[in-house]
Coordinates of C-alpha atoms in Angstrom, one line a residue:
M1 CA -0.2 0.3 0.1
S2 CA 1.2 3.6 -1.0
V3 CA 0.7 5.8 1.6
S4 CA 1.5 9.4 2.1
L5 CA 1.8 11.4 5.2
R6 CA 1.1 15.3 5.5
S7 CA 0.3 17.9 8.3
A8 CA -3.9 17.8 9.1
T9 CA -5.5 20.7 8.6
V10 CA -9.3 21.9 9.5
N11 CA -10.2 20.1 6.3
D12 CA -9.5 16.8 7.7
L13 CA -11.7 16.9 10.6
P14 CA -14.7 15.3 9.1
H15 CA -12.5 12.3 8.7
I16 CA -10.8 12.4 12.0
T17 CA -14.2 12.6 13.5
A18 CA -15.5 9.9 11.6
I19 CA -12.7 7.3 12.3
Y20 CA -12.7 8.7 16.2
R21 CA -16.3 8.2 16.3
D22 CA -15.4 4.4 15.2
S23 CA -13.0 3.8 17.6
V24 CA -15.1 5.5 20.6
L25 CA -17.8 3.0 19.5
N26 CA -16.0 -0.1 18.7
G27 CA -12.6 -0.2 20.1
T28 CA -10.7 0.4 23.6
A29 CA -8.1 3.0 22.2
S30 CA -10.4 5.8 24.0
Y31 CA -12.0 5.3 27.1
E32 CA -14.7 7.6 25.6
I33 CA -18.4 6.2 25.4
T34 CA -19.8 8.7 23.8
P35 CA -18.2 10.1 20.5
P36 CA -17.6 13.6 20.3
S37 CA -19.5 15.9 17.7
E38 CA -17.2 17.6 15.0
E39 CA -17.5 20.7 16.6
E40 CA -15.8 19.2 19.8
M41 CA -13.1 17.5 17.8
A42 CA -12.4 20.9 16.0
G43 CA -11.7 22.4 19.7
R44 CA -9.6 19.7 20.4
F45 CA -7.2 19.9 17.2
L46 CA -7.0 23.7 17.6
A47 CA -5.3 23.2 21.0
I48 CA -3.0 20.9 20.1
Q49 CA -2.3 23.0 16.4
D50 CA -2.2 26.3 19.0
K51 CA 0.6 24.6 21.2
A52 CA 2.5 23.6 18.1
Y53 CA 2.4 19.9 18.5
P54 CA 2.3 17.8 15.6
Y55 CA -0.7 16.3 14.0
I56 CA 0.1 14.1 10.7
V57 CA -2.8 12.5 8.6
A58 CA -2.2 9.5 6.4
E59 CA -3.6 8.8 3.2
D60 CA -3.3 6.2 0.1
R61 CA -2.3 7.0 -3.5
G62 CA -6.0 7.7 -4.1
G63 CA -6.6 10.3 -1.3
T64 CA -8.6 7.8 0.7
F65 CA -8.2 8.9 4.6
L66 CA -6.2 5.9 6.7
G67 CA -5.8 7.7 9.8
Y68 CA -4.2 10.3 12.2
A69 CA -1.5 10.6 15.1
Y70 CA -0.8 13.6 17.0
A71 CA 1.4 14.3 20.0
S72 CA 0.0 16.2 22.7
A73 CA 0.9 17.3 26.2
F74 CA 1.0 14.4 28.6
R75 CA 0.4 16.4 31.6
T76 CA 0.5 20.4 31.5
R77 CA 2.6 21.1 34.7
P78 CA 5.6 22.8 33.8
A79 CA 8.3 19.9 34.5
Y80 CA 6.2 17.8 32.1
R81 CA 6.7 20.2 29.2
W82 CA 9.7 18.2 27.7
M83 CA 7.2 15.1 27.2
V84 CA 4.8 14.1 24.8
E85 CA 1.9 11.4 24.6
D86 CA 1.4 10.0 21.3
S87 CA -2.3 9.1 19.9
I88 CA -2.7 7.2 16.9
Y89 CA -6.0 6.2 15.2
L90 CA -6.7 4.2 12.0
A91 CA -9.6 3.7 9.7
P92 CA -10.6 0.1 9.9
E93 CA -9.7 -0.6 6.5
A94 CA -6.1 0.7 7.0
R95 CA -5.4 -1.6 10.6
G96 CA -2.7 -4.1 10.2
R97 CA -1.3 -2.6 6.9
G98 CA 1.4 -0.7 8.7
V99 CA -0.1 2.6 8.6
G100 CA 0.3 3.3 12.4
G101 CA 3.9 2.4 12.2
L102 CA 4.8 5.0 9.6
L103 CA 2.6 7.5 11.5
L104 CA 4.3 6.5 14.8
K105 CA 7.8 6.9 13.0
A106 CA 6.7 10.3 11.5
L107 CA 5.5 11.3 14.8
V108 CA 8.4 10.4 16.8
E109 CA 10.7 12.3 14.3
S110 CA 8.8 15.3 14.1
C111 CA 8.8 15.3 18.1
E112 CA 12.5 15.1 18.1
T113 CA 12.9 17.7 16.1
L114 CA 10.9 20.2 18.0
G115 CA 13.2 19.6 20.9
F116 CA 10.8 16.8 22.8
R117 CA 12.8 14.2 25.2
Q118 CA 10.4 11.6 26.0
M119 CA 7.4 10.1 24.5
I120 CA 4.6 8.3 26.0
A121 CA 2.2 6.0 24.9
V122 CA -1.2 5.4 26.9
I123 CA -2.5 2.2 25.4
G124 CA -6.3 1.4 26.4
G125 CA -7.0 -1.9 26.6
A126 CA -3.3 -2.6 26.5
H127 CA -4.1 -3.6 22.8
P128 CA -1.8 -6.0 21.4
A129 CA -1.3 -4.3 18.1
S130 CA -0.9 -1.1 19.5
V131 CA 1.8 -2.4 21.9
A132 CA 3.6 -4.5 19.4
V133 CA 3.6 -1.1 17.1
H134 CA 5.0 1.0 20.0
R135 CA 7.8 -1.8 20.7
S136 CA 8.9 -1.9 17.1
A137 CA 9.4 1.7 17.3
G138 CA 11.7 1.2 20.1
F139 CA 9.1 1.8 23.2
T140 CA 9.8 0.1 26.3
E141 CA 6.6 -1.1 28.7
V142 CA 7.0 1.0 31.8
G143 CA 3.9 0.0 33.7
L144 CA 0.5 -2.0 33.4
L145 CA -2.7 -0.3 35.1
K146 CA -5.0 -3.0 36.0
G147 CA -9.0 -2.6 35.4
T148 CA -8.8 1.2 34.7
G149 CA -11.6 1.4 32.7
Y150 CA -14.8 -0.3 32.1
K151 CA -16.3 -0.4 28.5
H152 CA -17.7 -2.7 26.3
G153 CA -18.7 -4.7 29.3
R154 CA -15.5 -5.6 30.7
W155 CA -12.6 -4.0 32.5
L156 CA -9.6 -2.8 30.6
D157 CA -6.1 -2.7 31.7
T158 CA -4.1 0.3 30.3
M159 CA -0.3 -0.5 29.2
L160 CA 2.0 2.3 29.6
M161 CA 5.3 2.7 27.1
Q162 CA 7.9 5.2 26.7
K163 CA 10.9 6.2 24.3
A164 CA 13.4 8.4 24.9
L165 CA 14.0 11.3 22.2
G166 CA 16.9 13.0 21.3
D167 CA 19.2 12.9 24.3
G168 CA 16.5 11.9 26.7
N169 CA 17.6 12.6 30.0
D170 CA 21.0 12.6 29.5
S171 CA 21.6 16.5 29.3
D172 CA 19.8 19.3 30.5
P173 CA 17.0 21.1 28.2
D174 CA 17.1 24.7 27.2
P175 CA 14.1 26.2 28.7
S176 CA 14.1 29.3 26.5
V177 CA 13.0 27.8 23.3
Y178 CA 10.5 25.5 22.5
P179 CA 9.3 23.0 24.3
G180 CA 10.8 24.9 27.2
T181 CA 8.6 27.9 26.6
L182 CA 5.4 25.8 26.5
F183 CA 4.2 26.2 30.2
G184 CA 4.8 28.9 32.8
E185 CA 6.9 28.1 35.5

């Protein structure tokens, strides 16, 4: 499958909303129960863009929307500003075809270039395919939270995985440049 990646735009919101809706209704990646509206998704999209986090979409050669990935704050307290959380959502027909790995690789590269030092994956349902995609991208398991969500009539675990970016924690970051300027002290 030929896949192209590009930065997301507001014009992608109908596709982003549809894919997320499917994930909410049928999957465990999100612990939301009711799918948000396109208006709500637009607010979330703009909040991520406002902080200059990367937001990437994948399309096939024919322009079919396959999925999206973005980085966002893991927590908004100032000491966390060097760490991002990744999120990846795929259209059902794109799953198991390598699209998630391509999106994750591009997201990691973008976050490294921006100066982030750590990326964390919070994997709802500890979904084996998502764990495998992250493991293949160099993430390591750092924790399993048992019974953290109840969805689809069952308790779900949440897997935490982490990957160092750039120098990781081997050197001090520069707080005067992005992402050091993200949150007030």
